[in-house]
Amino acid sequence: MNITLNGKPCDTNAGNIISLLEEKNYRPELVAVEVNEDIIAKEGYRAYSLKEGDTVEIVTFMGGGEEKDTWFLGEHEFSSRFILGSGKYSLKLISAAVEQAGAQIVTLALRRANQGGMANIMDYIPKGVTLLPNTSGARNADEAVRIAKLSREIGCGNFVKIEIMRDSKYLLPDNQETVRATEILSKEGFVVMPYMYPDLNVARDLKDAGAACIMPLGAPIGSNKGLCTKEFIQILIDEIDLPIIVDAGIGAPSQACEAMEMGAAAVMCNTAIATAGDIPLMAEAMKRAIEAGRKAHLAGMGRVLFKGASPSSPLTGFLREEN
């Protein structure tokens, strides 16, 4: 059911006000609710049935303090800036990795179904996590569109990460076909998140095609080499008015932190976690590094001196000096 909640479109399964409050993590005793400009008494929250197209306002008293630092993909709001890959490691560790990462988005790869009731990755991903199917294996835009539609049919929603690679050695994305797939899928209601080689002109084309974000690679997929394309990613951060999510190549928490210090909106990581000795612990380390990098970016990074030095302590008033 589609309603307007606090001025923004909202897709909800809540049938009444109390269910909506629970879904959105509001405490009923601390809010007032207005539906279509009518104030609803608290004792009526459970009995009041929500309808398609309702306009709902939920208000509460707010004090001072830290502002909410969230970001958007299309109309969807997120607080975690860590997108977690789910490939390469045991299904039994996925739930722990997601929990330790604090991830709200997890990527999935579509493959032919196993016979005989084999375990399904979706059984291991915690409820409430946004599923982000990728089009890994697609060699052109048409194949990517096909994979995206199959993923939506399974129940993954409208999110899709476009990965189109004709090169099987270096796994570099085909930027031109990625633009074409983005244009097709965005017109069909998908939230399109394109993986691309960092190129300003292509990024502009992707934005014009309807991309919800831009996902430049830091280094080849699975290489753990870090931010080899740092200068080109910085150009995208500076010039493209969309979330820039650094994807592929991040191999250490320090590299994830650096990407966030640059001003990236989020970081996508898989191999560095999957190949770690302790997967849940590395997921937590990445989370904390991403949070630290984000805070550093918001604080404003200190200047860099390329010549000489600048003392951090006074150079006068030593004990040896005579008055």
Short mmCIF file of C-alpha atoms in Angstrom, two decimals:
data_model
loop_
_atom_site.label_atom_id
_atom_site.label_comp_id
_atom_site.label_asym_id
_atom_site.label_seq_id
_atom_site.Cartn_x
_atom_site.Cartn_y
_atom_site.Cartn_z
CA MET A 1 0.00 0.00 0.00
CA ASN A 2 1.31 3.44 -0.92
CA ILE A 3 0.82 6.35 1.46
CA THR A 4 2.55 9.67 2.09
CA LEU A 5 4.40 9.64 5.40
CA ASN A 6 5.85 12.88 6.76
CA GLY A 7 5.86 14.39 3.29
CA LYS A 8 7.53 11.47 1.49
CA PRO A 9 6.15 8.50 -0.49
CA CYS A 10 6.03 5.35 1.62
CA ASP A 11 5.30 1.73 0.68
CA THR A 12 3.92 -0.04 3.76
CA ASN A 13 2.28 -3.30 4.74
CA ALA A 14 0.74 -1.75 7.86
CA GLY A 15 -3.04 -2.00 8.01
CA ASN A 16 -3.52 0.36 10.94
CA ILE A 17 -1.69 3.12 12.75
CA ILE A 18 -0.25 0.97 15.50
CA SER A 19 1.25 -1.38 12.90
CA LEU A 20 2.73 1.59 11.02
CA LEU A 21 4.33 2.90 14.20
CA GLU A 22 5.83 -0.51 14.92
CA GLU A 23 7.07 -0.84 11.34
CA LYS A 24 8.81 2.54 11.51
CA ASN A 25 10.13 2.05 15.07
CA TYR A 26 8.10 4.83 16.69
CA ARG A 27 6.97 4.60 20.32
CA PRO A 28 3.19 5.26 20.36
CA GLU A 29 3.27 7.04 23.72
CA LEU A 30 5.75 9.63 22.41
CA VAL A 31 4.08 10.67 19.14
CA ALA A 32 0.96 12.32 17.78
CA VAL A 33 -0.55 11.06 14.52
CA GLU A 34 -2.55 12.97 11.93
CA VAL A 35 -4.21 11.24 8.95
CA ASN A 36 -5.48 13.43 6.13
CA GLU A 37 -5.29 16.43 8.52
CA ASP A 38 -7.43 14.68 11.19
CA ILE A 39 -5.72 14.07 14.54
CA ILE A 40 -6.17 10.46 15.66
CA ALA A 41 -6.55 9.79 19.39
CA LYS A 42 -4.05 7.31 20.83
CA GLU A 43 -6.79 4.90 21.88
CA GLY A 44 -7.85 4.72 18.24
CA TYR A 45 -4.46 3.78 16.76
CA ARG A 46 -5.28 0.08 16.54
CA ALA A 47 -8.81 0.52 15.21
CA TYR A 48 -7.99 3.14 12.56
CA SER A 49 -7.51 1.43 9.19
CA LEU A 50 -5.07 3.00 6.77
CA LYS A 51 -6.06 3.29 3.10
CA GLU A 52 -4.22 3.64 -0.18
CA GLY A 53 -3.22 7.26 -0.73
CA ASP A 54 -3.57 8.40 2.90
CA THR A 55 -1.40 11.29 4.04
CA VAL A 56 0.07 10.55 7.45
CA GLU A 57 2.03 12.89 9.71
CA ILE A 58 3.85 11.50 12.75
CA VAL A 59 5.25 14.18 15.07
CA THR A 60 7.09 14.28 18.38
CA PHE A 61 9.07 16.71 20.49
CA MET A 62 12.70 17.07 19.46
CA GLY A 63 15.60 18.38 21.50
CA GLY A 64 19.04 19.45 20.43
CA GLY A 65 21.79 17.02 19.63
CA GLU A 66 23.40 15.24 16.75
CA GLU A 67 21.57 15.46 13.44
CA LYS A 68 20.56 12.28 11.68
CA ASP A 69 23.15 11.40 9.04
CA THR A 70 21.21 9.39 6.49
CA TRP A 71 21.39 9.02 2.72
CA PHE A 72 18.98 8.06 -0.05
CA LEU A 73 18.78 5.68 -2.98
CA GLY A 74 15.82 6.92 -4.93
CA GLU A 75 13.10 7.40 -2.32
CA HIS A 76 14.64 4.88 0.09
CA GLU A 77 16.48 6.17 3.17
CA PHE A 78 19.42 4.40 4.82
CA SER A 79 21.57 5.08 7.86
CA SER A 80 24.26 2.42 7.32
CA ARG A 81 26.85 3.32 4.69
CA PHE A 82 28.20 -0.21 4.39
CA ILE A 83 26.84 -2.38 1.55
CA LEU A 84 27.80 -5.99 2.17
CA GLY A 85 28.54 -8.57 -0.50
CA SER A 86 27.37 -12.11 0.23
CA GLY A 87 29.55 -14.16 -2.10
CA LYS A 88 32.47 -16.45 -1.37
CA TYR A 89 31.73 -17.44 2.21
CA SER A 90 29.62 -19.94 4.15
CA LEU A 91 25.89 -19.30 4.29
CA LYS A 92 26.01 -19.94 8.02
CA LEU A 93 28.26 -16.91 8.50
CA ILE A 94 26.11 -14.48 6.51
CA SER A 95 23.74 -13.61 9.35
CA ALA A 96 26.63 -12.90 11.74
CA ALA A 97 28.46 -10.86 9.09
CA VAL A 98 25.38 -8.75 8.36
CA GLU A 99 24.81 -8.17 12.07
CA GLN A 100 28.42 -7.18 12.78
CA ALA A 101 28.55 -4.98 9.68
CA GLY A 102 25.34 -3.20 10.61
CA ALA A 103 24.51 -3.47 6.91
CA GLN A 104 21.07 -2.51 5.63
CA ILE A 105 21.80 -3.61 2.04
CA VAL A 106 23.17 -7.02 1.00
CA THR A 107 24.02 -8.04 -2.56
CA LEU A 108 22.86 -11.28 -4.15
CA ALA A 109 23.81 -13.10 -7.35
CA LEU A 110 21.14 -14.85 -9.44
CA ARG A 111 21.94 -18.39 -10.53
CA ARG A 112 19.99 -21.45 -11.68
CA ALA A 113 18.21 -23.15 -8.80
CA ASN A 114 19.75 -26.22 -7.20
CA GLN A 115 17.67 -29.38 -7.13
CA GLY A 116 16.79 -31.35 -4.02
CA GLY A 117 15.96 -28.53 -1.62
CA MET A 118 19.46 -27.11 -1.26
CA ALA A 119 19.94 -24.22 1.17
CA ASN A 120 18.97 -20.79 -0.14
CA ILE A 121 20.94 -17.69 0.76
CA MET A 122 17.73 -15.73 1.38
CA ASP A 123 17.04 -17.99 4.38
CA TYR A 124 20.17 -16.63 6.07
CA ILE A 125 19.79 -12.90 5.49
CA PRO A 126 18.08 -11.17 8.45
CA LYS A 127 14.58 -9.78 7.94
CA GLY A 128 14.39 -6.10 7.14
CA VAL A 129 17.61 -6.04 5.11
CA THR A 130 17.27 -4.61 1.60
CA LEU A 131 18.20 -7.19 -1.03
CA LEU A 132 20.37 -5.92 -3.88
CA PRO A 133 20.55 -8.48 -6.70
CA ASN A 134 23.39 -7.92 -9.13
CA THR A 135 23.54 -8.84 -12.79
CA SER A 136 26.87 -10.64 -12.49
CA GLY A 137 27.38 -12.83 -15.55
CA ALA A 138 25.66 -10.44 -17.94
CA ARG A 139 27.69 -9.67 -21.05
CA ASN A 140 25.42 -6.98 -22.46
CA ALA A 141 22.50 -4.75 -21.52
CA ASP A 142 19.85 -7.21 -22.68
CA GLU A 143 21.19 -9.96 -20.43
CA ALA A 144 21.37 -7.54 -17.49
CA VAL A 145 17.74 -6.52 -18.02
CA ARG A 146 16.70 -10.16 -18.11
CA ILE A 147 18.50 -10.93 -14.84
CA ALA A 148 17.01 -7.85 -13.17
CA LYS A 149 13.47 -8.85 -14.10
CA LEU A 150 13.99 -12.43 -12.89
CA SER A 151 15.33 -11.11 -9.59
CA ARG A 152 12.30 -8.89 -9.12
CA GLU A 153 10.04 -11.85 -9.83
CA ILE A 154 11.72 -13.81 -7.02
CA GLY A 155 10.76 -11.04 -4.61
CA CYS A 156 13.89 -8.91 -4.33
CA GLY A 157 12.00 -5.69 -5.00
CA ASN A 158 13.09 -2.97 -7.40
CA PHE A 159 16.75 -2.63 -6.43
CA VAL A 160 19.33 -3.87 -8.92
CA LYS A 161 23.09 -3.48 -9.21
CA ILE A 162 24.14 -3.45 -12.85
CA GLU A 163 27.28 -5.46 -13.58
CA ILE A 164 28.06 -5.98 -17.26
CA MET A 165 31.44 -7.48 -18.11
CA ARG A 166 32.59 -8.90 -21.44
CA ASP A 167 36.15 -9.15 -20.14
CA SER A 168 36.58 -12.35 -18.12
CA LYS A 169 40.23 -11.76 -17.17
CA TYR A 170 40.11 -8.37 -15.47
CA LEU A 171 36.31 -8.20 -14.94
CA LEU A 172 36.20 -4.57 -15.98
CA PRO A 173 32.71 -3.16 -16.56
CA ASP A 174 31.41 -2.31 -20.02
CA ASN A 175 30.41 1.30 -19.43
CA GLN A 176 28.46 1.75 -22.65
CA GLU A 177 26.26 -1.30 -22.14
CA THR A 178 25.82 -0.27 -18.50
CA VAL A 179 24.38 3.07 -19.58
CA ARG A 180 21.98 1.30 -21.93
CA ALA A 181 20.79 -1.13 -19.25
CA THR A 182 20.37 1.71 -16.76
CA GLU A 183 18.13 3.62 -19.14
CA ILE A 184 15.92 0.59 -19.82
CA LEU A 185 15.55 -0.50 -16.20
CA SER A 186 15.03 2.95 -14.71
CA LYS A 187 12.08 3.45 -17.07
CA GLU A 188 10.61 0.20 -15.72
CA GLY A 189 10.69 1.36 -12.12
CA PHE A 190 13.97 -0.16 -10.93
CA VAL A 191 16.30 1.56 -8.47
CA VAL A 192 19.39 1.18 -10.64
CA MET A 193 22.85 1.08 -9.05
CA PRO A 194 25.42 0.82 -11.87
CA TYR A 195 28.93 -0.57 -11.36
CA MET A 196 31.28 1.32 -13.66
CA TYR A 197 34.86 2.24 -14.48
CA PRO A 198 35.27 5.80 -13.12
CA ASP A 199 34.81 8.16 -16.04
CA LEU A 200 33.16 11.56 -15.60
CA ASN A 201 31.39 11.58 -18.97
CA VAL A 202 29.98 8.10 -18.43
CA ALA A 203 28.85 9.05 -14.93
CA ARG A 204 26.95 11.99 -16.39
CA ASP A 205 25.34 9.69 -18.94
CA LEU A 206 24.33 7.28 -16.16
CA LYS A 207 22.76 10.10 -14.19
CA ASP A 208 20.82 11.23 -17.27
CA ALA A 209 19.74 7.60 -17.82
CA GLY A 210 18.12 7.49 -14.38
CA ALA A 211 20.75 5.92 -12.12
CA ALA A 212 20.07 6.18 -8.37
CA CYS A 213 23.81 6.30 -7.62
CA ILE A 214 27.18 5.74 -9.25
CA MET A 215 29.36 2.77 -8.20
CA PRO A 216 32.93 3.26 -9.49
CA LEU A 217 35.49 0.53 -8.95
CA GLY A 218 38.43 1.20 -6.68
CA ALA A 219 40.42 -1.66 -8.21
CA PRO A 220 39.58 -4.86 -10.13
CA ILE A 221 36.96 -7.07 -8.47
CA GLY A 222 38.38 -9.35 -5.80
CA SER A 223 41.88 -7.85 -5.96
CA ASN A 224 41.89 -6.19 -2.50
CA LYS A 225 44.26 -3.57 -3.99
CA GLY A 226 42.39 -0.58 -2.60
CA LEU A 227 41.81 2.81 -4.19
CA CYS A 228 43.84 2.50 -7.38
CA THR A 229 41.40 4.87 -9.11
CA LYS A 230 41.30 7.37 -6.24
CA GLU A 231 41.79 10.54 -8.29
CA PHE A 232 39.05 9.60 -10.76
CA ILE A 233 36.65 8.68 -7.95
CA GLN A 234 37.29 12.06 -6.35
CA ILE A 235 36.28 13.76 -9.60
CA LEU A 236 32.96 11.90 -9.54
CA ILE A 237 32.39 12.84 -5.89
CA ASP A 238 33.06 16.49 -6.72
CA GLU A 239 31.06 16.68 -9.95
CA ILE A 240 28.14 14.21 -9.83
CA ASP A 241 25.09 15.05 -7.74
CA LEU A 242 24.31 11.45 -6.86
CA PRO A 243 25.58 9.14 -4.11
CA ILE A 244 29.01 7.79 -5.06
CA ILE A 245 29.49 4.26 -3.70
CA VAL A 246 33.01 2.86 -3.96
CA ASP A 247 32.68 -0.69 -5.22
CA ALA A 248 35.28 -3.40 -5.85
CA GLY A 249 38.89 -3.57 -4.74
CA ILE A 250 38.51 -2.40 -1.13
CA GLY A 251 40.80 -4.78 0.73
CA ALA A 252 41.29 -3.30 4.20
CA PRO A 253 39.39 -1.17 6.71
CA SER A 254 41.91 1.63 6.21
CA GLN A 255 41.00 1.76 2.51
CA ALA A 256 37.28 1.90 3.30
CA CYS A 257 37.97 4.71 5.75
CA GLU A 258 39.91 6.63 3.11
CA ALA A 259 37.06 6.31 0.61
CA MET A 260 34.66 7.80 3.14
CA GLU A 261 37.11 10.58 4.03
CA MET A 262 37.06 11.54 0.35
CA GLY A 263 33.31 12.08 0.54
CA ALA A 264 31.93 8.81 -0.80
CA ALA A 265 28.35 8.14 0.26
CA ALA A 266 28.99 4.47 1.01
CA VAL A 267 31.35 1.55 0.46
CA MET A 268 30.56 -1.88 -0.99
CA CYS A 269 32.77 -4.73 0.21
CA ASN A 270 32.84 -8.51 -0.23
CA THR A 271 36.21 -10.18 -0.86
CA ALA A 272 38.10 -8.47 1.97
CA ILE A 273 35.57 -9.90 4.42
CA ALA A 274 35.10 -13.27 2.72
CA THR A 275 38.85 -13.95 2.72
CA ALA A 276 39.46 -12.80 6.29
CA GLY A 277 40.38 -15.27 9.01
CA ASP A 278 37.44 -14.10 11.15
CA ILE A 279 34.62 -12.98 8.87
CA PRO A 280 32.27 -11.41 11.45
CA LEU A 281 35.15 -9.57 13.11
CA MET A 282 36.37 -8.17 9.78
CA ALA A 283 32.80 -7.08 9.00
CA GLU A 284 32.75 -5.13 12.25
CA ALA A 285 36.18 -3.64 11.51
CA MET A 286 34.95 -2.42 8.11
CA LYS A 287 31.84 -0.95 9.71
CA ARG A 288 33.85 1.02 12.24
CA ALA A 289 36.31 2.20 9.57
CA ILE A 290 33.47 3.44 7.38
CA GLU A 291 31.90 5.25 10.31
CA ALA A 292 35.26 6.83 11.22
CA GLY A 293 35.86 7.96 7.65
CA ARG A 294 32.41 9.48 7.44
CA LYS A 295 32.90 11.41 10.68
CA ALA A 296 36.28 12.65 9.48
CA HIS A 297 34.71 13.89 6.25
CA LEU A 298 31.94 15.70 8.13
CA ALA A 299 34.45 17.20 10.55
CA GLY A 300 36.59 18.57 7.72
CA MET A 301 40.00 17.10 7.07
CA GLY A 302 43.04 19.06 8.24
CA ARG A 303 45.36 20.73 5.75
CA VAL A 304 48.30 18.89 4.19
CA LEU A 305 51.71 20.56 4.03
CA PHE A 306 53.84 19.52 1.07
CA LYS A 307 56.89 21.49 2.21
CA GLY A 308 58.36 22.11 5.64
CA ALA A 309 56.53 21.58 8.90
CA SER A 310 54.19 23.42 11.24
CA PRO A 311 54.80 23.10 14.99
CA SER A 312 51.95 21.84 17.13
CA SER A 313 53.55 23.31 20.27
CA PRO A 314 54.82 26.90 20.88
CA LEU A 315 58.42 27.57 19.85
CA THR A 316 58.91 30.23 22.53
CA GLY A 317 58.94 30.22 26.31
CA PHE A 318 61.45 27.40 26.79
CA LEU A 319 62.98 26.91 30.24
CA ARG A 320 66.41 27.74 28.85
CA GLU A 321 65.29 31.17 27.64
CA GLU A 322 66.30 34.11 29.78
CA ASN A 323 63.83 36.82 30.75
#
